[in-house]
Structures are given as C-alpha cells and as structure tokens.
Short mmCIF file of C-alpha atoms and ligand atoms in Angstrom, two decimals:
data_model
loop_
_atom_site.label_atom_id
_atom_site.label_comp_id
_atom_site.label_asym_id
_atom_site.label_seq_id
_atom_site.Cartn_x
_atom_site.Cartn_y
_atom_site.Cartn_z
CA MET A 1 7.33 -25.04 19.55
CA THR A 2 6.14 -21.34 20.02
CA SER A 3 3.79 -20.12 17.25
CA SER A 4 6.48 -17.52 16.17
CA GLN A 5 8.95 -20.30 15.82
CA ALA A 6 6.50 -22.22 13.65
CA ILE A 7 6.00 -19.27 11.55
CA LEU A 8 9.76 -18.63 11.10
CA ASN A 9 9.99 -22.34 10.08
CA GLY A 10 7.61 -21.83 7.30
CA ASP A 11 4.51 -23.57 8.86
CA ARG A 12 1.55 -22.48 6.78
CA LEU A 13 -0.95 -23.40 9.32
CA ALA A 14 0.64 -21.41 12.21
CA LEU A 15 1.04 -18.49 9.59
CA ALA A 16 -2.69 -18.61 8.80
CA ARG A 17 -3.74 -18.86 12.43
CA MET A 18 -1.52 -15.96 13.32
CA LEU A 19 -2.90 -13.87 10.49
CA THR A 20 -6.41 -14.30 11.91
CA GLN A 21 -5.16 -13.35 15.39
CA VAL A 22 -3.48 -10.08 14.30
CA GLU A 23 -6.53 -9.16 12.16
CA ASN A 24 -8.88 -9.74 15.00
CA ASN A 25 -6.68 -7.84 17.49
CA SER A 26 -6.56 -10.95 19.79
CA PRO A 27 -4.36 -10.79 22.93
CA GLU A 28 -1.80 -13.22 21.55
CA GLY A 29 -1.21 -11.14 18.48
CA PRO A 30 1.03 -8.46 19.98
CA ILE A 31 3.11 -11.10 21.82
CA VAL A 32 3.99 -13.02 18.65
CA LEU A 33 4.37 -9.86 16.68
CA MET A 34 7.03 -8.82 19.20
CA GLU A 35 8.83 -11.97 18.76
CA LEU A 36 8.68 -11.66 14.94
CA PHE A 37 9.64 -8.21 14.72
CA PRO A 38 13.47 -8.68 14.77
CA HIS A 39 12.99 -10.92 11.69
CA THR A 40 11.23 -8.20 9.60
CA GLY A 41 12.68 -5.55 7.38
CA LYS A 42 13.66 -7.79 4.45
CA ALA A 43 10.54 -7.90 2.33
CA HIS A 44 9.85 -5.52 -0.59
CA LEU A 45 6.42 -4.03 -0.14
CA ILE A 46 4.37 -3.20 -3.21
CA GLY A 47 1.24 -1.45 -2.94
CA VAL A 48 -1.15 -1.58 -5.85
CA THR A 49 -4.06 0.86 -5.96
CA GLY A 50 -6.48 2.36 -8.51
CA ALA A 51 -10.14 2.77 -9.27
CA PRO A 52 -12.41 -0.23 -9.04
CA GLY A 53 -12.30 -2.61 -11.93
CA THR A 54 -9.01 -1.39 -13.49
CA GLY A 55 -7.60 -4.84 -13.29
CA LYS A 56 -5.53 -4.66 -10.19
CA SER A 57 -6.26 -8.28 -9.09
CA SER A 58 -5.46 -9.64 -12.44
CA LEU A 59 -2.26 -7.64 -12.51
CA VAL A 60 -1.21 -8.74 -9.11
CA ASN A 61 -1.87 -12.28 -10.05
CA GLN A 62 0.35 -11.92 -13.15
CA LEU A 63 2.98 -10.23 -11.20
CA ALA A 64 2.96 -13.00 -8.63
CA LEU A 65 3.26 -15.53 -11.23
CA HIS A 66 6.18 -13.70 -12.83
CA TYR A 67 7.99 -13.53 -9.54
CA ARG A 68 7.40 -17.31 -8.91
CA LYS A 69 8.49 -18.40 -12.32
CA LYS A 70 11.19 -16.10 -13.37
CA GLU A 71 12.77 -14.79 -10.15
CA ASP A 72 11.82 -17.58 -7.71
CA LYS A 73 10.67 -15.19 -5.11
CA ARG A 74 8.30 -16.04 -2.43
CA VAL A 75 5.15 -13.99 -2.79
CA ALA A 76 2.52 -12.81 -0.25
CA ILE A 77 -0.52 -11.08 -1.53
CA VAL A 78 -2.78 -9.04 0.72
CA ALA A 79 -6.08 -8.03 -0.93
CA ILE A 80 -8.15 -5.47 0.90
CA ASP A 81 -11.86 -5.56 0.41
CA PRO A 82 -11.55 -7.35 -2.89
CA SER A 83 -14.71 -7.72 -5.00
CA SER A 84 -13.14 -10.20 -7.47
CA PRO A 85 -10.61 -12.88 -8.09
CA PHE A 86 -9.28 -13.39 -4.68
CA THR A 87 -12.70 -13.93 -3.11
CA GLY A 88 -14.11 -15.97 -5.85
CA GLY A 89 -16.15 -13.38 -7.76
CA ALA A 90 -13.91 -14.32 -10.69
CA VAL A 91 -14.78 -14.94 -14.26
CA LEU A 92 -13.60 -18.31 -15.46
CA GLY A 93 -10.47 -17.15 -16.99
CA ASP A 94 -9.16 -15.57 -13.73
CA ARG A 95 -10.02 -18.72 -11.76
CA VAL A 96 -7.92 -20.86 -14.16
CA ARG A 97 -4.91 -18.56 -13.67
CA MET A 98 -5.42 -18.60 -9.83
CA ARG A 99 -4.94 -22.21 -9.92
CA ASP A 100 -1.35 -21.61 -11.02
CA LEU A 101 -0.82 -19.65 -7.70
CA SER A 102 -3.07 -21.71 -5.29
CA GLY A 103 -0.98 -25.00 -5.27
CA ASP A 104 2.26 -23.19 -4.71
CA PRO A 105 3.64 -23.25 -1.23
CA ASN A 106 5.69 -20.20 -1.90
CA VAL A 107 2.56 -18.09 -2.40
CA PHE A 108 0.14 -16.98 0.23
CA ILE A 109 -3.00 -15.00 -0.46
CA ARG A 110 -4.78 -13.29 2.22
CA SER A 111 -7.97 -11.33 1.81
CA MET A 112 -9.04 -8.79 4.45
CA ALA A 113 -12.28 -6.86 4.90
CA SER A 114 -11.86 -3.17 5.09
CA ARG A 115 -14.72 -2.87 7.50
CA GLY A 116 -14.74 -4.16 10.96
CA SER A 117 -11.05 -4.64 11.72
CA LEU A 118 -10.94 -3.44 15.37
CA GLY A 119 -7.69 -1.66 15.55
CA GLY A 120 -8.26 0.10 12.27
CA LEU A 121 -7.56 -1.04 8.68
CA ALA A 122 -4.05 0.44 8.55
CA GLN A 123 -2.86 -1.17 11.82
CA ALA A 124 -4.30 -4.61 10.83
CA THR A 125 -2.58 -4.25 7.32
CA ALA A 126 0.71 -3.36 8.98
CA ASN A 127 0.50 -6.41 11.19
CA VAL A 128 -0.31 -8.89 8.49
CA VAL A 129 2.55 -7.38 6.41
CA GLN A 130 4.93 -7.83 9.24
CA VAL A 131 4.02 -11.42 9.83
CA PHE A 132 4.56 -12.08 6.05
CA ASP A 133 7.88 -10.22 6.25
CA ALA A 134 9.08 -12.46 9.21
CA ALA A 135 7.89 -15.50 7.42
CA GLY A 136 10.47 -14.82 4.79
CA PHE A 137 8.32 -13.72 1.87
CA ASP A 138 10.50 -11.71 -0.49
CA VAL A 139 7.70 -9.71 -1.91
CA VAL A 140 4.48 -8.65 -0.15
CA ILE A 141 1.93 -7.10 -2.48
CA VAL A 142 -1.00 -5.20 -0.96
CA GLU A 143 -3.94 -4.55 -3.22
CA THR A 144 -6.39 -1.70 -2.18
CA VAL A 145 -9.19 0.01 -4.19
CA GLY A 146 -8.02 3.66 -4.44
CA ALA A 147 -11.34 4.90 -3.25
CA GLY A 148 -11.07 5.93 0.42
CA GLN A 149 -8.37 7.88 2.19
CA SER A 150 -7.30 4.94 4.30
CA GLU A 151 -6.88 2.72 1.33
CA VAL A 152 -4.78 5.30 -0.28
CA ASP A 153 -2.75 5.64 2.99
CA ILE A 154 -2.01 1.98 3.04
CA ALA A 155 -0.71 2.01 -0.51
CA ARG A 156 1.35 4.94 0.30
CA LEU A 157 3.26 3.18 3.04
CA ALA A 158 4.65 0.58 0.55
CA HIS A 159 8.20 0.81 -0.87
CA THR A 160 6.81 0.89 -4.39
CA THR A 161 3.41 2.02 -5.20
CA LEU A 162 1.74 1.14 -8.38
CA VAL A 163 -1.29 3.13 -9.52
CA VAL A 164 -3.39 1.27 -12.03
CA GLU A 165 -5.46 3.02 -14.68
CA ALA A 166 -7.49 1.66 -17.51
CA PRO A 167 -8.97 3.21 -20.73
CA GLY A 168 -12.67 3.72 -20.92
CA LEU A 169 -13.42 4.73 -17.36
CA GLY A 170 -14.77 8.01 -18.39
CA ASP A 171 -13.08 11.00 -20.09
CA ASP A 172 -11.12 12.28 -17.07
CA ILE A 173 -8.56 10.12 -15.58
CA GLN A 174 -9.76 8.43 -12.41
CA ALA A 175 -6.59 9.06 -10.50
CA ILE A 176 -6.90 12.86 -10.65
CA LYS A 177 -10.32 12.61 -8.85
CA ALA A 178 -8.97 10.34 -6.28
CA GLY A 179 -5.74 12.31 -5.81
CA ILE A 180 -3.83 9.20 -6.07
CA LEU A 181 -1.55 10.01 -8.92
CA GLU A 182 0.92 11.76 -6.72
CA ILE A 183 1.67 8.69 -4.78
CA ALA A 184 2.49 6.75 -7.80
CA ASP A 185 6.05 5.35 -8.18
CA ILE A 186 4.96 3.54 -11.38
CA LEU A 187 1.85 4.17 -13.39
CA VAL A 188 0.36 1.10 -14.94
CA VAL A 189 -2.00 1.63 -17.89
CA ASN A 190 -3.80 -1.75 -17.84
CA LYS A 191 -6.25 -3.15 -20.45
CA GLY A 192 -3.88 -2.15 -23.14
CA ASP A 193 -6.08 -4.08 -25.56
CA ARG A 194 -8.96 -1.63 -25.03
CA PRO A 195 -9.64 1.28 -27.25
CA GLY A 196 -8.51 4.63 -25.92
CA VAL A 197 -5.31 3.31 -24.33
CA GLU A 198 -3.21 5.89 -26.14
CA ASN A 199 -5.39 8.70 -24.79
CA THR A 200 -5.09 7.58 -21.22
CA GLU A 201 -1.32 7.26 -21.68
CA LYS A 202 -1.06 10.75 -23.18
CA ALA A 203 -3.30 12.27 -20.46
CA LEU A 204 -1.14 10.61 -17.82
CA LYS A 205 2.00 11.86 -19.48
CA THR A 206 0.88 15.44 -19.57
CA MET A 207 0.07 15.23 -15.87
CA LEU A 208 3.54 13.81 -15.05
CA GLU A 209 5.23 16.56 -16.99
CA LEU A 210 3.42 19.11 -14.91
CA ALA A 211 4.67 17.45 -11.80
CA HIS A 212 8.20 16.46 -13.09
CA PRO A 213 9.21 18.85 -15.87
CA THR A 214 11.66 16.94 -18.15
CA GLU A 215 12.91 20.24 -19.70
CA ARG A 216 13.78 23.49 -18.03
CA VAL A 217 13.92 26.74 -19.79
CA PHE A 218 16.70 29.08 -18.89
CA LYS A 219 17.27 32.64 -19.96
CA HIS A 220 20.83 32.98 -21.20
CA HIS A 221 22.03 36.36 -22.55
CA GLY A 222 18.30 37.10 -23.39
CA THR A 223 17.76 33.89 -25.49
CA SER A 224 16.05 31.05 -23.69
CA MET A 225 17.78 27.78 -23.63
CA ARG A 226 16.24 24.49 -23.08
CA VAL A 227 18.05 22.26 -20.73
CA SER A 228 16.85 18.66 -20.18
CA ALA A 229 16.29 17.66 -16.66
CA PRO A 230 18.68 14.92 -15.66
CA LYS A 231 17.62 11.55 -16.98
CA THR A 232 16.44 9.09 -14.23
CA THR A 233 19.49 6.98 -13.69
CA ALA A 234 19.45 4.56 -10.87
CA ASN A 235 21.39 6.75 -8.57
CA ALA A 236 19.73 9.97 -9.37
CA LYS A 237 17.81 11.70 -6.45
CA MET A 238 14.74 12.21 -8.63
CA TRP A 239 12.54 9.44 -9.75
CA ILE A 240 10.21 10.13 -12.52
CA PRO A 241 7.25 7.61 -12.45
CA PRO A 242 7.38 5.47 -15.67
CA ILE A 243 4.19 4.54 -17.53
CA GLN A 244 3.89 0.88 -18.11
CA ARG A 245 1.24 -0.59 -20.42
CA THR A 246 -0.12 -4.01 -19.59
CA ILE A 247 -2.79 -6.49 -20.69
CA SER A 248 -3.22 -8.38 -17.39
CA THR A 249 -5.61 -11.00 -18.88
CA GLU A 250 -2.80 -12.03 -21.33
CA GLY A 251 0.28 -11.47 -19.21
CA ILE A 252 1.46 -8.84 -21.66
CA GLY A 253 3.92 -6.12 -20.23
CA ILE A 254 4.24 -7.94 -16.94
CA ALA A 255 8.00 -8.65 -17.36
CA GLU A 256 8.66 -5.00 -18.32
CA LEU A 257 6.55 -3.99 -15.19
CA ALA A 258 8.72 -6.22 -13.03
CA GLU A 259 11.83 -4.56 -14.59
CA ALA A 260 10.40 -1.07 -13.71
CA ILE A 261 9.78 -2.22 -10.24
CA ALA A 262 13.29 -3.57 -9.89
CA ARG A 263 14.66 -0.23 -11.12
CA HIS A 264 12.65 1.47 -8.51
CA VAL A 265 14.09 -0.69 -5.71
CA GLU A 266 17.66 0.13 -7.04
CA HIS A 267 16.76 3.80 -6.97
CA LEU A 268 15.46 3.48 -3.35
CA ARG A 269 18.48 1.73 -2.30
CA LEU A 270 21.01 4.17 -3.85
CA SER A 271 19.19 7.34 -3.15
CA GLY A 272 18.58 6.37 0.58
CA ASP A 273 14.77 6.47 0.02
CA TRP A 274 14.41 2.88 1.04
CA ALA A 275 15.59 3.77 4.58
CA THR A 276 13.40 6.93 4.56
CA ARG A 277 10.27 5.06 3.68
CA GLU A 278 10.99 2.26 6.36
CA ARG A 279 11.48 5.07 8.86
CA THR A 280 8.28 6.80 7.87
CA ARG A 281 6.26 3.62 7.90
CA LEU A 282 7.47 2.53 11.40
CA GLU A 283 6.91 6.02 12.62
CA VAL A 284 3.28 6.14 11.42
CA GLU A 285 2.76 2.79 13.11
CA LEU A 286 4.33 3.84 16.28
CA GLU A 287 2.26 7.03 16.57
CA ALA A 288 -0.91 5.14 15.71
CA LEU A 289 -0.21 2.78 18.49
CA ILE A 290 0.57 5.60 20.97
CA ARG A 291 -2.62 7.41 19.95
CA GLU A 292 -4.75 4.18 20.42
CA GLY A 293 -3.12 3.39 23.77
CA LEU A 294 -3.61 6.82 25.09
CA MET A 295 -7.24 6.89 24.03
CA THR A 296 -7.89 3.51 25.61
CA LYS A 297 -6.26 4.70 28.85
CA PHE A 298 -8.11 7.82 28.84
CA ARG A 299 -11.41 6.20 28.27
CA GLU A 300 -10.71 3.76 31.19
CA GLN A 301 -10.35 6.57 33.52
CA LEU A 302 -13.50 8.25 32.53
CA THR A 303 -17.03 6.82 32.82
CA ALA A 304 -19.17 7.01 29.75
CA GLU A 305 -21.73 9.11 31.65
CA ALA A 306 -19.11 11.65 32.59
CA TYR A 307 -17.98 11.87 28.97
CA GLU A 308 -21.37 12.13 27.72
CA LYS A 309 -22.04 15.02 30.15
CA VAL A 310 -19.11 16.89 28.87
CA LEU A 311 -20.08 16.26 25.28
CA GLU A 312 -23.60 17.46 25.95
CA SER A 313 -22.32 20.72 27.32
CA VAL A 314 -20.26 21.28 24.20
CA VAL A 315 -23.26 20.54 22.08
CA GLU A 316 -25.30 23.08 24.00
CA ARG A 317 -22.51 25.49 23.32
CA ASN A 318 -21.99 25.98 27.14
CA VAL A 319 -18.26 25.01 26.74
CA SER A 320 -16.00 25.04 23.60
CA PRO A 321 -14.48 21.75 22.49
CA TRP A 322 -11.12 23.23 23.21
CA GLU A 323 -11.99 23.99 26.89
CA ALA A 324 -13.78 20.67 27.34
CA ALA A 325 -10.69 18.73 25.97
CA LYS A 326 -8.37 20.78 28.24
CA GLY A 327 -10.55 20.14 31.23
CA LEU A 328 -10.78 16.43 30.49
CA LEU A 329 -6.99 16.14 29.96
CA LYS A 330 -6.27 18.02 33.05
CA GLY A 331 -8.38 15.66 35.16
CA TYR A 332 -6.59 12.79 33.51
CA SER A 333 -3.20 13.79 34.08
CA LYS A 334 -3.69 14.10 37.95
N1 GTP B 1 -9.76 -6.49 -21.71
C1 GTP B 1 -9.04 -6.57 -20.59
N2 GTP B 1 -9.76 -6.97 -19.44
C2 GTP B 1 -9.13 -6.87 -18.31
C3 GTP B 1 -7.52 -6.84 -18.33
N3 GTP B 1 -7.18 -6.87 -16.97
C4 GTP B 1 -8.33 -7.32 -16.23
N4 GTP B 1 -9.53 -7.27 -17.12
C5 GTP B 1 -10.74 -7.63 -16.68
O1 GTP B 1 -11.34 -6.57 -15.86
C6 GTP B 1 -12.15 -7.12 -14.89
C7 GTP B 1 -11.74 -6.57 -13.57
O2 GTP B 1 -10.47 -7.12 -13.25
P1 GTP B 1 -9.99 -7.18 -11.74
O3 GTP B 1 -8.59 -7.74 -11.83
O4 GTP B 1 -10.91 -7.92 -10.91
O5 GTP B 1 -9.99 -5.64 -11.39
P2 GTP B 1 -9.60 -4.98 -9.94
O6 GTP B 1 -9.21 -3.70 -10.20
O7 GTP B 1 -9.02 -5.86 -9.15
O8 GTP B 1 -11.20 -4.83 -9.47
P3 GTP B 1 -11.66 -4.50 -8.00
O9 GTP B 1 -10.76 -5.23 -7.01
O10 GTP B 1 -13.06 -4.93 -7.94
O11 GTP B 1 -11.55 -3.01 -7.85
C8 GTP B 1 -12.18 -8.63 -15.05
O12 GTP B 1 -13.23 -9.13 -15.75
C9 GTP B 1 -10.83 -8.93 -15.79
O13 GTP B 1 -10.85 -9.99 -16.46
C10 GTP B 1 -7.02 -6.49 -19.47
O14 GTP B 1 -5.73 -6.21 -19.43
N5 GTP B 1 -7.73 -6.44 -20.62
MG1 MG B 2 -9.47 -6.62 -7.10
#
C-alpha cells in the first residue's frame, strides 16, 4: 500500500511518518501531498493565538476534549513552538488532563519547532494541516504564540481565529501591542478565575466597539437619531467578534466557546467567507511555492561568487539594488 493510501485508511504510523517528512522537506513529501490534496478541504481549521502563558494550550486541550466527548469529532492539534503542556513542561494538573486525550485514536497531537523548518514555518504548517485534513480529521487546531509576524500569519489563515487574552498581564492589553486583535474572529478571555477579568473584558469591548460600531448616529431633521447596527445573525455579512470568558483549568466556558465557534462556521458558510478564506489560504500557499521555486532556480544558475560580487558592488554603492536586481534577472531570463 502507498503511504498516502495508508494515511487515508487511518494508519497512525504512516501519518506520523508523513508528518515528519513534510516538516523536514524530504523529497517524498510533495509526492504524497499531491496524492492527498484531492482529499483535503473538509476540515475546519481553528487558529489559536495570544501572548505567552495566557492559557492557549490548556484551552486547546479543553476544546479538543469537548469535540471528542460532546460532538464526536476527530481532532488534530498542531502546537507551534510550545513551551508547555504538549511538550511536557506541564504542571501536574495539565498532564492529568492530557491523559484523557493521549489514549484516544481520534486525537492526534503534533508539536513543531518554529525554528529550523527548511521551507519556512508557514509552508511546513500548511503541509501538516493538509495531511491532517486528508486523514479525515474534522477539526485541526493550530496553536501559535502571538509574538512574531509569521505566527500571526499562520493563525490568520485559519477559518476561525481565536485570540486568547488573560487578566493580569499588565495594564495594557497584550493584543494591542502585538496587533493581533484585528485577526480575531472570537476573543477569549481566559483565566476567568483571576482578578481583573472584568477590566480585561471591558477594555476589549471598548476596542471592539471602535472597530465595529454597534450604534450609528444619523442626523434626521436636525436631531440625531441612534440606529443600532444590524445584530449579528448567522447570515449577516458582518461578524462582530464575541468575547468568551473561560477558565481552562476547570473546563468552564468551553461549551459556550464551542457554540460561538459553531456560529462562526455557520456565518462563514452563509456569507461565502468560507470559500473566500479557502481561496486566500491556497493563493498564499501557491505564491509562496512559486517564490521559493523561482528563487531556487535563480540561485542554481548563479554561482555564489558571482552573487557575492554583485552584492559587494551594491554595498560599495557602485550599483543600486534596483539596478543590480535588474541586471541579475536579465542575465537569468536569457
Ligand atoms: N488560574 C488559571 N490558570 C490557568 C488557566 N488556564 C491556564 N492556566 C495556567 O496558566 C499556565 C499557562 O497555561 P498554558 O496553557 O501553558 O498557556 P499557553 O498560552 O499555552 O502558554 P505558552 O504556550 O507558553 O505561550 C499554566 O500553569 C496553566 O495551568 C485558567 O483559566 N485559570
Ligand atoms: Mg502553549
């Protein structure tokens, strides 16, 4: 049996082997990915991002448990550069809960290092997600620390992006600094058992209202009238990110969060945004592959010394980067 067939049949060992290959950019990777691709496009991709230590892993853990126990969905988890539960830096309580997931054949957890993946982190993640999708996982959850741009980019490419906040991370909201609030489809205020949770929620609400006014003021015969913006119904074009309070360590608010996620999926389907996001994700991937391919080809036709020489003349201000690039590309196209 080919490895792609084994993966489609639910062979965990073949799946694990394939994940390692696509992550390491091995030559077999693209062949199997090509065979698997027609079987993708069914999974719901959920991105989970937020500042370090806000409880993302704990939340993902709880969400996965919910999908297993209450909705009988198959769940794959991709944790990028995790520092806790999934790699074992967990406190005891987390490990105990992880056991609920680890024996389950319908759960697959994969950790990825954000450094050292050859084709770039975004590409490696896209590949891993595709393999899970083809393997029939209904939900693929990708956890990234919302710290670097590439991590934020990865989260953004999900169908549904959760941005996790927690009280007590400082006076200002972490998301504002990282600029990740605008990518949130759902805002999660985790650690709801901690003091200051109301303040965090209030601050987020204010920010959301600036971004999505819920009331509009119209001048009507000189008097201003307040008109409420349309409520977010499932088929409305506009989606206002809800704020969900959770306590991950106790599983509180998880069912409600899952409901909000389901509402978002419904919204994506009815508004046509599901298809738009799919298209964007695939386009980003296609462009990245083209860029990578062209760059490789280009470097193959040019010796390192020749390239160094051109770079040197740019550094010495003899040639502008613009002229240098033009010259190099001209030689290349011949
Ligand atoms: N009090 C309280 N603690 C929580 C809650 N959720 C998570 N924690 C704790 O917060 C710590 C960090 O949780 P993680 O789930 O590892 O957070 P994370 O965001 O995945 O962390 P990184 O991946 O390192 O960025 C752990 O000690 C958790 O037990 C919560 O709702 N309440
Ligand atoms: Mg984590």
